[in-house]
CSV table of N, CA and C in Angstrom, one decimal:
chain,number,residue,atom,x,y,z
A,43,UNK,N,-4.4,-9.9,23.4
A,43,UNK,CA,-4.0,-11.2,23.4
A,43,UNK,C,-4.4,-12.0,22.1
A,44,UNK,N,-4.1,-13.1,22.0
A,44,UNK,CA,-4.3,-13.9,20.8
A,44,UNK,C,-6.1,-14.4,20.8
A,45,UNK,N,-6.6,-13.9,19.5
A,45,UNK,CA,-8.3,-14.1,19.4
A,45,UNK,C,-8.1,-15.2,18.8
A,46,UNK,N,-7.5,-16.5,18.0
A,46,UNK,CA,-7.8,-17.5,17.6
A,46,UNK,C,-6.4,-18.6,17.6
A,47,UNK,N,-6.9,-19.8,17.8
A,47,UNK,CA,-5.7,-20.5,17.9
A,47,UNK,C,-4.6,-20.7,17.3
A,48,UNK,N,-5.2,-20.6,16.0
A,48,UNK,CA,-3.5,-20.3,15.1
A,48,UNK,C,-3.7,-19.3,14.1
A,49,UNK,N,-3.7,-18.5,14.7
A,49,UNK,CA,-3.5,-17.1,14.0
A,49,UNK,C,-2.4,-16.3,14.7
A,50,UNK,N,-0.8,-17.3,14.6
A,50,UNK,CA,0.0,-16.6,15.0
A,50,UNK,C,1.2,-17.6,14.1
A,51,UNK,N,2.3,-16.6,14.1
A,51,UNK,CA,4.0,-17.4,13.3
A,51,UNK,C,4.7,-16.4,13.9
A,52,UNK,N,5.9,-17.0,12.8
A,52,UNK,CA,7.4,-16.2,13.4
A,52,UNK,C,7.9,-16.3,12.2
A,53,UNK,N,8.6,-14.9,12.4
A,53,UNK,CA,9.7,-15.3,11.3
A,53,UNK,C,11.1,-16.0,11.8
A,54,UNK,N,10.7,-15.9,13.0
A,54,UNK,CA,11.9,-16.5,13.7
A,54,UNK,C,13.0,-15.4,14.7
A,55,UNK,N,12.1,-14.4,14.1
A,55,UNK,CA,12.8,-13.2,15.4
A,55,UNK,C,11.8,-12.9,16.1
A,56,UNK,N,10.5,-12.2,15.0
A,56,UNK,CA,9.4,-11.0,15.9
A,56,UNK,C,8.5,-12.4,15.6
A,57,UNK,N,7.1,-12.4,16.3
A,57,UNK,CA,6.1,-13.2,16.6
A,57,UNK,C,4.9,-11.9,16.1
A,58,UNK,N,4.2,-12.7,14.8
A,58,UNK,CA,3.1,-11.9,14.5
A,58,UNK,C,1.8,-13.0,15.2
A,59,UNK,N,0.6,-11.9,15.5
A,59,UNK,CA,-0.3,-12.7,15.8
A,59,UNK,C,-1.7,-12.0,15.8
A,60,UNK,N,-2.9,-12.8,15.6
A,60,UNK,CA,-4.4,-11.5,15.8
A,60,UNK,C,-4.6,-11.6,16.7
A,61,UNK,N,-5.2,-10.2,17.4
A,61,UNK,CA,-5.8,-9.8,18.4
A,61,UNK,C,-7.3,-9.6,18.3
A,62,UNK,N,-8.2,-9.0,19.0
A,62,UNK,CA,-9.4,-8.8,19.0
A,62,UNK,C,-9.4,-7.7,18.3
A,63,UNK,N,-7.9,-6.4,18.0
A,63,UNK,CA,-8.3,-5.5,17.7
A,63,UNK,C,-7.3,-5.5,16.5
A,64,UNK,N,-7.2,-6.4,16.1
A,64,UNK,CA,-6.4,-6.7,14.8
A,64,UNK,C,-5.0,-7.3,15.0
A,65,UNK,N,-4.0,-7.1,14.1
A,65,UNK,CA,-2.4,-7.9,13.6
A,65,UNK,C,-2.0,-7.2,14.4
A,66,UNK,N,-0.9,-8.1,15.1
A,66,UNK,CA,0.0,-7.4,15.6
A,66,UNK,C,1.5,-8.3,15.6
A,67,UNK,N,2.9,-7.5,16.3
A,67,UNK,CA,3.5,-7.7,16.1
A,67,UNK,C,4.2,-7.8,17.6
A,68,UNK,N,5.4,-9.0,17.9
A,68,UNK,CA,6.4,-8.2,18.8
A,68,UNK,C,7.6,-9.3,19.1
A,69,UNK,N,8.5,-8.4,19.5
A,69,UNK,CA,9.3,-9.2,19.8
A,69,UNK,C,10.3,-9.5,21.2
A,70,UNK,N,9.5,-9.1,22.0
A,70,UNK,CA,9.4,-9.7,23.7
A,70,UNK,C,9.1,-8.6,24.1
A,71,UNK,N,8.7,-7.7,23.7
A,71,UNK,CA,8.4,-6.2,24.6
A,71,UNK,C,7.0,-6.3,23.9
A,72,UNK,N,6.6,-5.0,24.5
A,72,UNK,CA,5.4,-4.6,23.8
A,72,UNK,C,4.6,-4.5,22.4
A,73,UNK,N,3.6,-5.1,22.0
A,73,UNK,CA,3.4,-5.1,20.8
A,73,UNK,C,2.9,-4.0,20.4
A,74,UNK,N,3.5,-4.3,18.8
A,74,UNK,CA,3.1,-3.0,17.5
A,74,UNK,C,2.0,-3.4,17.2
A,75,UNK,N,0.9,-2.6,16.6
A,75,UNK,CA,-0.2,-3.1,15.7
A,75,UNK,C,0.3,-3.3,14.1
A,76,UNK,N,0.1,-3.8,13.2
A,76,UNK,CA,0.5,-3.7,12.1
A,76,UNK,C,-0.8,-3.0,11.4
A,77,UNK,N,-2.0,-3.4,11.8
A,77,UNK,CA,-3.1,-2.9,10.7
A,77,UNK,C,-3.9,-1.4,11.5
A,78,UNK,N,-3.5,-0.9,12.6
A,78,UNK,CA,-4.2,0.1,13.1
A,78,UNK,C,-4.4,1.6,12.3
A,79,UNK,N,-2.9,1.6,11.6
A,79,UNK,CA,-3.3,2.9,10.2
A,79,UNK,C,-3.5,2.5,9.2
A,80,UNK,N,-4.1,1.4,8.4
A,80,UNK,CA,-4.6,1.2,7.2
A,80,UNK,C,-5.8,0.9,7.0
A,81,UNK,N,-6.1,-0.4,8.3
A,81,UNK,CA,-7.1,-1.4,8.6
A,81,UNK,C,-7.8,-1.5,9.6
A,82,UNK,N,-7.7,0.0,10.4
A,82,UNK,CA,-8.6,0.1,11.8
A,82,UNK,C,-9.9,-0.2,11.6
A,83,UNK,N,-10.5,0.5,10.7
A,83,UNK,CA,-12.1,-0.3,10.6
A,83,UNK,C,-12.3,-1.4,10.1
A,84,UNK,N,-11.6,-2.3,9.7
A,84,UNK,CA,-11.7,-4.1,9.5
A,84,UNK,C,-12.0,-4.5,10.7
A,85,UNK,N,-11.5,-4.1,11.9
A,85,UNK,CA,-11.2,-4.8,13.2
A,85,UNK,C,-12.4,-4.4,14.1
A,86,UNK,N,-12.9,-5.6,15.3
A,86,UNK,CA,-14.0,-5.1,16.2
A,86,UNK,C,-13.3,-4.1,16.7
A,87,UNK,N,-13.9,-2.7,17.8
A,87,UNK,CA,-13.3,-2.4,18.7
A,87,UNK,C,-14.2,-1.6,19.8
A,88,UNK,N,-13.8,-1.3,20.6
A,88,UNK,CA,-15.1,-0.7,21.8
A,88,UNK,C,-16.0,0.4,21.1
A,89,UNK,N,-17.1,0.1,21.4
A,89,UNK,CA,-18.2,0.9,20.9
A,89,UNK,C,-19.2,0.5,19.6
A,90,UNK,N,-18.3,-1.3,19.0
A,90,UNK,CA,-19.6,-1.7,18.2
A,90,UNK,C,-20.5,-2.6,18.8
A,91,UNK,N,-21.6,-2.3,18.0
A,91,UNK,CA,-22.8,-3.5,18.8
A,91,UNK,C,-22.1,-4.4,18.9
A,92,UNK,N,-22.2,-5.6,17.5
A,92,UNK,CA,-21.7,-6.5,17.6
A,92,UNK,C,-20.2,-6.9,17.5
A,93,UNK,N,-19.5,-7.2,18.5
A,93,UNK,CA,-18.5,-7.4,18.7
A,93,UNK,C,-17.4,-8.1,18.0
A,94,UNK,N,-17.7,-9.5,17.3
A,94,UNK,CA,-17.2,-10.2,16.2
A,94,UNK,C,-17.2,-9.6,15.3
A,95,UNK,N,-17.6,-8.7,14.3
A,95,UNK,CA,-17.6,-8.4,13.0
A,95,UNK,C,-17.4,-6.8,13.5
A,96,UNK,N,-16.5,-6.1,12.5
A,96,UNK,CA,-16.3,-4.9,12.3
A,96,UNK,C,-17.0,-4.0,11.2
A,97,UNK,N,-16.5,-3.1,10.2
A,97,UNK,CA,-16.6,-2.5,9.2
A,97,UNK,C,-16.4,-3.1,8.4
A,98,UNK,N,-16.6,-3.6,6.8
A,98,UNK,CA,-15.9,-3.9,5.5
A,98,UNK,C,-15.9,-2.2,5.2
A,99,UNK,N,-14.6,-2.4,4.3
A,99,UNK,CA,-14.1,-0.7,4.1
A,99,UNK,C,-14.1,-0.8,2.2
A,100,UNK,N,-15.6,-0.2,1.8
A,100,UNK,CA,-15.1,0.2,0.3
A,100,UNK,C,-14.2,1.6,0.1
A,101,UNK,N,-13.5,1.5,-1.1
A,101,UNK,CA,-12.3,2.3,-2.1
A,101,UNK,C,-12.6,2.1,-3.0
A,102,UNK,N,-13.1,3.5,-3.8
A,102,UNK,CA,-13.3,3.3,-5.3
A,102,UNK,C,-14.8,2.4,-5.3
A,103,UNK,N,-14.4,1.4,-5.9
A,103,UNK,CA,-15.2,0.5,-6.4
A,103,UNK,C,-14.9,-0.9,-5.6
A,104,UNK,N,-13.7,-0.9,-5.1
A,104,UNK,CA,-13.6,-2.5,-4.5
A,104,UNK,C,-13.7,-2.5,-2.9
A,105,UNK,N,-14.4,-3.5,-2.6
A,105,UNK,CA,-15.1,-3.8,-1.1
A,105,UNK,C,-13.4,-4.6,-0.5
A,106,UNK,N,-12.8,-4.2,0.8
A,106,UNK,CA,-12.3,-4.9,1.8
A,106,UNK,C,-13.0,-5.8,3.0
A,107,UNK,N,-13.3,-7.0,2.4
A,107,UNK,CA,-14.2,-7.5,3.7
A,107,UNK,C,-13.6,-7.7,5.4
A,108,UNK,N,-14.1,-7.2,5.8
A,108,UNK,CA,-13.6,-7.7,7.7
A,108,UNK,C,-13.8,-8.5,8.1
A,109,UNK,N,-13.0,-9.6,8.8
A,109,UNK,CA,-13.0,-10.4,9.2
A,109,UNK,C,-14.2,-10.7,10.4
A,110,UNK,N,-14.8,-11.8,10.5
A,110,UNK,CA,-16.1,-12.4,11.5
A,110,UNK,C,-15.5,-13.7,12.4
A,111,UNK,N,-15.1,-12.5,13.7
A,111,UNK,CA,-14.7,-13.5,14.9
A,111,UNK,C,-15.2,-14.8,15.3
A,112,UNK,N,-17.0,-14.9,14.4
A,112,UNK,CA,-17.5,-16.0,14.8
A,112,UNK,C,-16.5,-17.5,14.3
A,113,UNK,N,-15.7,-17.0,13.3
A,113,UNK,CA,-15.3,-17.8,12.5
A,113,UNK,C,-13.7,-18.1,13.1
A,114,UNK,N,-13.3,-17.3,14.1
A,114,UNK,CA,-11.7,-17.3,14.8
A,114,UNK,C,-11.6,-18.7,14.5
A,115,UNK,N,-11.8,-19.7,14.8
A,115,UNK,CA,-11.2,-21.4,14.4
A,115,UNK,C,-10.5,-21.5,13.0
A,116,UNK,N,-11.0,-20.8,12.0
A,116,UNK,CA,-10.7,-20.9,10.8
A,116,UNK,C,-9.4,-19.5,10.6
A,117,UNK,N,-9.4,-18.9,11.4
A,117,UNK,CA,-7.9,-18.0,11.2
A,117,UNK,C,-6.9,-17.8,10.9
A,118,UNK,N,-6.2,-17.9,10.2
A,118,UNK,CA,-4.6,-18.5,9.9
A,118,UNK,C,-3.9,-17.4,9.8
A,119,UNK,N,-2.3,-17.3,10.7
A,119,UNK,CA,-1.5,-16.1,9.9
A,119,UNK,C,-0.3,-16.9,9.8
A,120,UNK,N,0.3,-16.9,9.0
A,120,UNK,CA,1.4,-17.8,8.8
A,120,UNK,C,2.4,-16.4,7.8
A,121,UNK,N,3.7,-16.9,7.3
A,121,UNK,CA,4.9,-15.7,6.9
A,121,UNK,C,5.6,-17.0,6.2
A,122,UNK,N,5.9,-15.9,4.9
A,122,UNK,CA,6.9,-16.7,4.3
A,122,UNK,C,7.5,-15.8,3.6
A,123,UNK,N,8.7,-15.6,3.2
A,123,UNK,CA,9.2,-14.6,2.4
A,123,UNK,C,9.1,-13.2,2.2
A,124,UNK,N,9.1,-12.6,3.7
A,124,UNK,CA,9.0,-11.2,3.7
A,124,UNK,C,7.5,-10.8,4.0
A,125,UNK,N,6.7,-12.3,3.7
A,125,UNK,CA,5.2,-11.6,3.9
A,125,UNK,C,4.6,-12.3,5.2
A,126,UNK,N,3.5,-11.3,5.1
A,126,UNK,CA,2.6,-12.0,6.0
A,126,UNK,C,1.1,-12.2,5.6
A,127,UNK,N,0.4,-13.7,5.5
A,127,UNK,CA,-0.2,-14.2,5.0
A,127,UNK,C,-1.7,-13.7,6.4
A,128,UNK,N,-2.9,-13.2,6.0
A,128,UNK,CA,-4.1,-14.0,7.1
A,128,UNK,C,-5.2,-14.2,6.4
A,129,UNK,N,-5.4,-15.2,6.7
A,129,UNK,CA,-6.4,-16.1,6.4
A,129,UNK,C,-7.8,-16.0,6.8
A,130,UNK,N,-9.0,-15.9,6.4
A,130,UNK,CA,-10.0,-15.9,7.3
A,130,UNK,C,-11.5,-15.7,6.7
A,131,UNK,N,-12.4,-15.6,7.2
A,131,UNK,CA,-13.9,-15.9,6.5
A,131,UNK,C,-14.2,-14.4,7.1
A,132,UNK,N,-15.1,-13.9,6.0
A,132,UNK,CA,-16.0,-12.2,6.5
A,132,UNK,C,-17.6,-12.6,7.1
A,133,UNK,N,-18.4,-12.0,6.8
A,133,UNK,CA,-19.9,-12.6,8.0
A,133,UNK,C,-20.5,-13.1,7.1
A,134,UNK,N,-20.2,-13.4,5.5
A,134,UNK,CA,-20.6,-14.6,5.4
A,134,UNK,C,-20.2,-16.0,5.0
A,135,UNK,N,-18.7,-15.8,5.4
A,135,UNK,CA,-18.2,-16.9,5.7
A,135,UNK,C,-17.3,-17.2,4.4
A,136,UNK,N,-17.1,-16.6,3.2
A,136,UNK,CA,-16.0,-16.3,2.4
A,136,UNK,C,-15.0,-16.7,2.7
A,137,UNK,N,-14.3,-17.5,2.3
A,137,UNK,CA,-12.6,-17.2,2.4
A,137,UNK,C,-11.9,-16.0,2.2
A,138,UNK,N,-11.0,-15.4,2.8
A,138,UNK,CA,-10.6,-14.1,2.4
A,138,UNK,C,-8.9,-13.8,2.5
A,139,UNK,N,-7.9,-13.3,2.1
A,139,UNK,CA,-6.8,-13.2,2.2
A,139,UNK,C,-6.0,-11.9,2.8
A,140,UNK,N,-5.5,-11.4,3.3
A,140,UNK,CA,-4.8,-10.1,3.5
A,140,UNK,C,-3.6,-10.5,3.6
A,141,UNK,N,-2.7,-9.8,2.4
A,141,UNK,CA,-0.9,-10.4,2.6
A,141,UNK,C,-0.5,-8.6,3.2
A,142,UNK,N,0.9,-8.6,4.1
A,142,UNK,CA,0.8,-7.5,4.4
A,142,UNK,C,2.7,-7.7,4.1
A,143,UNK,N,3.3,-6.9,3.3
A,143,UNK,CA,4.7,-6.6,2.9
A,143,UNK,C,5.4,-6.0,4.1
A,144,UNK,N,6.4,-7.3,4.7
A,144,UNK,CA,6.9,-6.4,5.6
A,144,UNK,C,8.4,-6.2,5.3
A,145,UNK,N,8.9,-5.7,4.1
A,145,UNK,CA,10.3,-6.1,3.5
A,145,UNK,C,10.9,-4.6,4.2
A,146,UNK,N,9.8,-4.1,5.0
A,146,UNK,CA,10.3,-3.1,6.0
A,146,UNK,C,9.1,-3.1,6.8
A,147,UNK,N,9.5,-3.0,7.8
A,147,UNK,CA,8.5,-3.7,8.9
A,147,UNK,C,8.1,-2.7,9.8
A,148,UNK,N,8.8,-1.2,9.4
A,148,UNK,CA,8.4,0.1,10.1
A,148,UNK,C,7.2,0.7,9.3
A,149,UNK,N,7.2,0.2,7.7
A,149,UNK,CA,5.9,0.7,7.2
A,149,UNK,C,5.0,-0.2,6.4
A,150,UNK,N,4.9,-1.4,7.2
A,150,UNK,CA,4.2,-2.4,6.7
A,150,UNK,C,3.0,-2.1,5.7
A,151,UNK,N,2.9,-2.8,4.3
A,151,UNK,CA,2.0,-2.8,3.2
A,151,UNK,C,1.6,-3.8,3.2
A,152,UNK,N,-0.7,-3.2,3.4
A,152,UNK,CA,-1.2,-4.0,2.9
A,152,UNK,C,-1.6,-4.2,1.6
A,153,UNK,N,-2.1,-5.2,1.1
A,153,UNK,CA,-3.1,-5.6,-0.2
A,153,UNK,C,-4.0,-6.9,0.2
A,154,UNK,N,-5.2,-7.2,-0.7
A,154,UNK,CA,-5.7,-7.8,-1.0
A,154,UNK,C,-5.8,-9.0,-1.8
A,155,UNK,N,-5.6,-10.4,-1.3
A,155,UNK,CA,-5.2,-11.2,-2.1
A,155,UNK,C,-6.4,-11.6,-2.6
A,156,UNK,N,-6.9,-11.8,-4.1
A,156,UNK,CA,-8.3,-12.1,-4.3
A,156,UNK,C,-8.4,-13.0,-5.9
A,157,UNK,N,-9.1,-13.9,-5.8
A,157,UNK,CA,-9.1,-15.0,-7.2
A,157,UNK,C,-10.2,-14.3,-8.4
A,158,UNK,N,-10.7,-14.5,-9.4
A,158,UNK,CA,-11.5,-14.7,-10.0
A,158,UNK,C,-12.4,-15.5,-9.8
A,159,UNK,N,-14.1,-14.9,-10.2
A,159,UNK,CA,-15.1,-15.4,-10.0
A,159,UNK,C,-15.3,-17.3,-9.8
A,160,UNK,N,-14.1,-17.2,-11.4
A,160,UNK,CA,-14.5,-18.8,-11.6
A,160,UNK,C,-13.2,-19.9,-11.0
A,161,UNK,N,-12.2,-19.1,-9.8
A,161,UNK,CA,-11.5,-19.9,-9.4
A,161,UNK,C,-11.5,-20.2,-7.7
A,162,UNK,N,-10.7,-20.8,-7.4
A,162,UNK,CA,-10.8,-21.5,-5.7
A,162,UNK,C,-10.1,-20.5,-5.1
A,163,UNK,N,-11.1,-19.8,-4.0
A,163,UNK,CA,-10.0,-18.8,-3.4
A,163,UNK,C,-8.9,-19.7,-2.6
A,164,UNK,N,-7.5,-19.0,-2.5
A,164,UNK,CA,-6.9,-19.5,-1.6
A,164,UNK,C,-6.9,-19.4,-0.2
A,165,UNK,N,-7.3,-20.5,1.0
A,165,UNK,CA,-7.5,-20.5,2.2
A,165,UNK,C,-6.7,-21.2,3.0
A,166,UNK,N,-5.4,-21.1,2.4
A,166,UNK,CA,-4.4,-21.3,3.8
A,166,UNK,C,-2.7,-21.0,2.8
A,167,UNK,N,-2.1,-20.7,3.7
A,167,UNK,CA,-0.3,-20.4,2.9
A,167,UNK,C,0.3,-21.2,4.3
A,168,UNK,N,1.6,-21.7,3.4
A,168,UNK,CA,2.3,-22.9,4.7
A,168,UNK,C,3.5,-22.4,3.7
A,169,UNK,N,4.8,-21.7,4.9
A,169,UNK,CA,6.3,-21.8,4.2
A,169,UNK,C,6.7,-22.8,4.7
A,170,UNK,N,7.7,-23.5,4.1
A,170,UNK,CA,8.2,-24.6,4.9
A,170,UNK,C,9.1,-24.4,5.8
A,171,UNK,N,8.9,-25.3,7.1
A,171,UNK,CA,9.8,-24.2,8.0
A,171,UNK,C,11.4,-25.0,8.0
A,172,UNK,N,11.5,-23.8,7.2
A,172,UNK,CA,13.5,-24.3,6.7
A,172,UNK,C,13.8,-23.1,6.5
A,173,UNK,N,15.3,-22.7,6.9
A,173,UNK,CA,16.0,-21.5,6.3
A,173,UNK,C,16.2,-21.2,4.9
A,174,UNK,N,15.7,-20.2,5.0
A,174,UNK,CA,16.3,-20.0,3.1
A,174,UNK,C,18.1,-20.2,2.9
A,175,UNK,N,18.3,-21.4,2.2
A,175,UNK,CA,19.5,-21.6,2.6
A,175,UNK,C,19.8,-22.8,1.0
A,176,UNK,N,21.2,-23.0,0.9
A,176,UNK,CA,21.3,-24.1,-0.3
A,176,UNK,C,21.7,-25.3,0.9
A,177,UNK,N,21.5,-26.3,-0.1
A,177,UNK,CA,22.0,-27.9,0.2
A,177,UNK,C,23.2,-27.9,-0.4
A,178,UNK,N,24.0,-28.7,-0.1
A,178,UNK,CA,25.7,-29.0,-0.3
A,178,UNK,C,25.3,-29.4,-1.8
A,179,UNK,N,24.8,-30.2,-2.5
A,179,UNK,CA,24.6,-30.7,-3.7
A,179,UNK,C,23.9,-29.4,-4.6
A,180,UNK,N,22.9,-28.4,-4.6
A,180,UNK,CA,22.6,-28.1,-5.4
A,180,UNK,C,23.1,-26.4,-4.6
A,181,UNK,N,22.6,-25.6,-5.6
A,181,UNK,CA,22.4,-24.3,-5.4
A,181,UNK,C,21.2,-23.2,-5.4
A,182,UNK,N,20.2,-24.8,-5.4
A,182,UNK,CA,18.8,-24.1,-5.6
A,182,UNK,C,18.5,-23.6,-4.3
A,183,UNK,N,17.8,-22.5,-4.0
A,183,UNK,CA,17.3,-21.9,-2.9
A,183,UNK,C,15.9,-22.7,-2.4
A,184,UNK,N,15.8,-22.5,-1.3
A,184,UNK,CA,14.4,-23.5,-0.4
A,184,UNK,C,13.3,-22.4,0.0
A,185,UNK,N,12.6,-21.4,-0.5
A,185,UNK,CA,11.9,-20.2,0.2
A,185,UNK,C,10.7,-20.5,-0.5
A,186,UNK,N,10.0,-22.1,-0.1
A,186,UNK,CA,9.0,-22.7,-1.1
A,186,UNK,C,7.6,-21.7,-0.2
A,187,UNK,N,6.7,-21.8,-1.0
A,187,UNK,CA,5.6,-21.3,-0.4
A,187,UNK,C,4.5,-22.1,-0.8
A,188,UNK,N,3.7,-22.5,0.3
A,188,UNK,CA,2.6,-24.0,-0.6
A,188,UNK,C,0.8,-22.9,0.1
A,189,UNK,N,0.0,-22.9,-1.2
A,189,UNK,CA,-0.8,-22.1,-0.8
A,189,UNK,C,-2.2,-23.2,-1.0
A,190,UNK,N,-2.7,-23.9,-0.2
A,190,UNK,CA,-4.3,-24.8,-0.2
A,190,UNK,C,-5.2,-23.9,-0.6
A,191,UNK,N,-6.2,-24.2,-1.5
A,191,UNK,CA,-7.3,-23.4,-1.7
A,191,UNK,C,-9.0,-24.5,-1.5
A,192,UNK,N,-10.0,-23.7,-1.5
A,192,UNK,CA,-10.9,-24.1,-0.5
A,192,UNK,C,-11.8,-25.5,-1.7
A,193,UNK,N,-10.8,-25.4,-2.9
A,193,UNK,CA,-11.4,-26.6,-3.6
A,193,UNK,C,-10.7,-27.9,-3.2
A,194,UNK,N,-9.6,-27.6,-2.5
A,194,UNK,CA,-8.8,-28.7,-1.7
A,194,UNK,C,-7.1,-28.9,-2.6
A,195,UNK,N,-6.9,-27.7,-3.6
A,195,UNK,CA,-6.3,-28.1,-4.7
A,195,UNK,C,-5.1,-27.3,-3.9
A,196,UNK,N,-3.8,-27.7,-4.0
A,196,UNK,CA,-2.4,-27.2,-3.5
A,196,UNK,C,-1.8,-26.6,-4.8
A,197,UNK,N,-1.3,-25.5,-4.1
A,197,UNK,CA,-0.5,-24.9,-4.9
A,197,UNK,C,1.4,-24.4,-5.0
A,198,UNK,N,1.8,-24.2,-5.4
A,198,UNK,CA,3.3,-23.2,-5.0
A,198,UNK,C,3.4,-22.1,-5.3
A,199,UNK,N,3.9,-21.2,-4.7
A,199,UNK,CA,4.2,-20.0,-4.8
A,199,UNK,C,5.2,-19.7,-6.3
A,200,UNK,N,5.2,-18.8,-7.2
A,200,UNK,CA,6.0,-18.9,-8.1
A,200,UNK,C,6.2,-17.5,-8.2
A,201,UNK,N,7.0,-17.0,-8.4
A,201,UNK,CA,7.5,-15.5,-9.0
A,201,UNK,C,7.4,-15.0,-10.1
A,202,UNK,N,6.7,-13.9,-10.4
A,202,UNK,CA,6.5,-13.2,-12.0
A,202,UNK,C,5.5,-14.3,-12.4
A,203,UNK,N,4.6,-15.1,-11.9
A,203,UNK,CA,3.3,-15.6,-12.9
A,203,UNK,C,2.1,-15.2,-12.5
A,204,UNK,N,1.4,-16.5,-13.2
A,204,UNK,CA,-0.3,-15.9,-12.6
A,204,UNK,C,-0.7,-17.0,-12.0
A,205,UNK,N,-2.1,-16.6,-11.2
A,205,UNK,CA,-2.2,-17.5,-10.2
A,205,UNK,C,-2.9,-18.8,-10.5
A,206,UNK,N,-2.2,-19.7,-10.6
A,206,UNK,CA,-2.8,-21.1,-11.3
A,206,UNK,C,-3.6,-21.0,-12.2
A,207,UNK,N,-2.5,-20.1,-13.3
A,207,UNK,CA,-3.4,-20.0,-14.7
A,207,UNK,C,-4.4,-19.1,-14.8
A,208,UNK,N,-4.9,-18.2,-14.0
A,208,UNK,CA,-5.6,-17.2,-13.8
A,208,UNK,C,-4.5,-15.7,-13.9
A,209,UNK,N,-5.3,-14.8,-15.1
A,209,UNK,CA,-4.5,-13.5,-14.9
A,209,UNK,C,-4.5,-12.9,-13.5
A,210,UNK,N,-3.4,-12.2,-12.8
A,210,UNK,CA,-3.1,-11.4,-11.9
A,210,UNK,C,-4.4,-9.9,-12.1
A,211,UNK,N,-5.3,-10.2,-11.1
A,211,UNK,CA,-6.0,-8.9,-11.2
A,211,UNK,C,-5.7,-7.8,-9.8
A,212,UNK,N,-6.3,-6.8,-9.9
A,212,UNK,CA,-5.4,-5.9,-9.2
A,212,UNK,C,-6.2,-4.4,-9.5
A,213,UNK,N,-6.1,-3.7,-8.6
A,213,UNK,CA,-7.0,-2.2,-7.9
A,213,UNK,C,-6.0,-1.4,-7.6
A,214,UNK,N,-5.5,-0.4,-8.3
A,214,UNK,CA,-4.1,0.2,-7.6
A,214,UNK,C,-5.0,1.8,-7.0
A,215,UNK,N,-4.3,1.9,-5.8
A,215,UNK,CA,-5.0,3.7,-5.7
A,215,UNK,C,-3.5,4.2,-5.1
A,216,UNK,N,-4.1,5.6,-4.7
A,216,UNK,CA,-3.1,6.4,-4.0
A,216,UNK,C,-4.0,7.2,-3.1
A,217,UNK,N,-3.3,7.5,-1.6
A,217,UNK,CA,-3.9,7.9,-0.5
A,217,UNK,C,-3.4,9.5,-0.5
């Protein structure tokens, strides 16, 4: 069932949402997990002491922090353009991002959303809830994405740039 109050959206067909034992998905039947083959040790699950907090999973060199149930109020999963946004604090209370590509939704892709030392992580994504669609007057498309960060500062989603003036950093591996 659902572990925090708004840590659930739609794209307007399937309903994603967190569970105790991580993302999931469905669309009036039984739910899929989305993070169970990538992200199973992020997630509490039977047999840890403490229940709220899981594993953080290092690769390579870069740490995946897991989410800290203490913190469920502050949860957010919201979707906007093929993705899925979650939001959330690790045990010590960090902001943290996981976007997961569902532009196929049979083999959902995670990453890591993550800022530079000297900028404001972002801690919340809001699509606007409109069809991606034109207005009779223009031909501009509406698939805005507005991303808050924990200095209070708003952003937009933009295509091919960097993130509020910050270079795009990035960890690539293969499994």
């Amino acid at each position: 069932g659902l572990a925090a109050p708004y840590a659930h959206c739609t794209d307007g067909k399937t309903v994603y949402f967190v569970a105790r034992d991580g993302v999931w998905m469905t669309s009036g039947g039984a739910g899929t997990s989305l993070t169970a083959a990538d992200l199973y040790n992020l997630f509490p699950r039977e047999g840890i002491n403490d229940d709220t907090v899981a594993e953080d999973y290092t690769y390579a060199t870069y740490t995946i922090y897991a989410p800290d149930y203490k913190y469920a109020a502050d949860f957010r999963l919201s979707y906007g353009n093929s993705y899925l946004y979650f939001d959330y604090r690790d045990r010590n209370g960090n902001p943290r991002t996981l976007t997961c590509d569902l532009l196929d939704p049979t083999h959902p892709a995670w990453c890591v959303d993550f800022v530079n030392d000297d900028g404001a992580q972002i801690t919340r994504h809001y699509a606007l809830e409109q069809q991606e669609s034109t207005l009779l007057t223009t031909t501009a498309l509406y698939p805005l994405l507005l991303l808050g960060d924990a200095a209070g500062g708003v952003h937009k989603q933009v295509l091919n740039s960097n993130d509020n003036g910050e270079a795009i950093a990035g960890v690539y591996a293969t499994f």
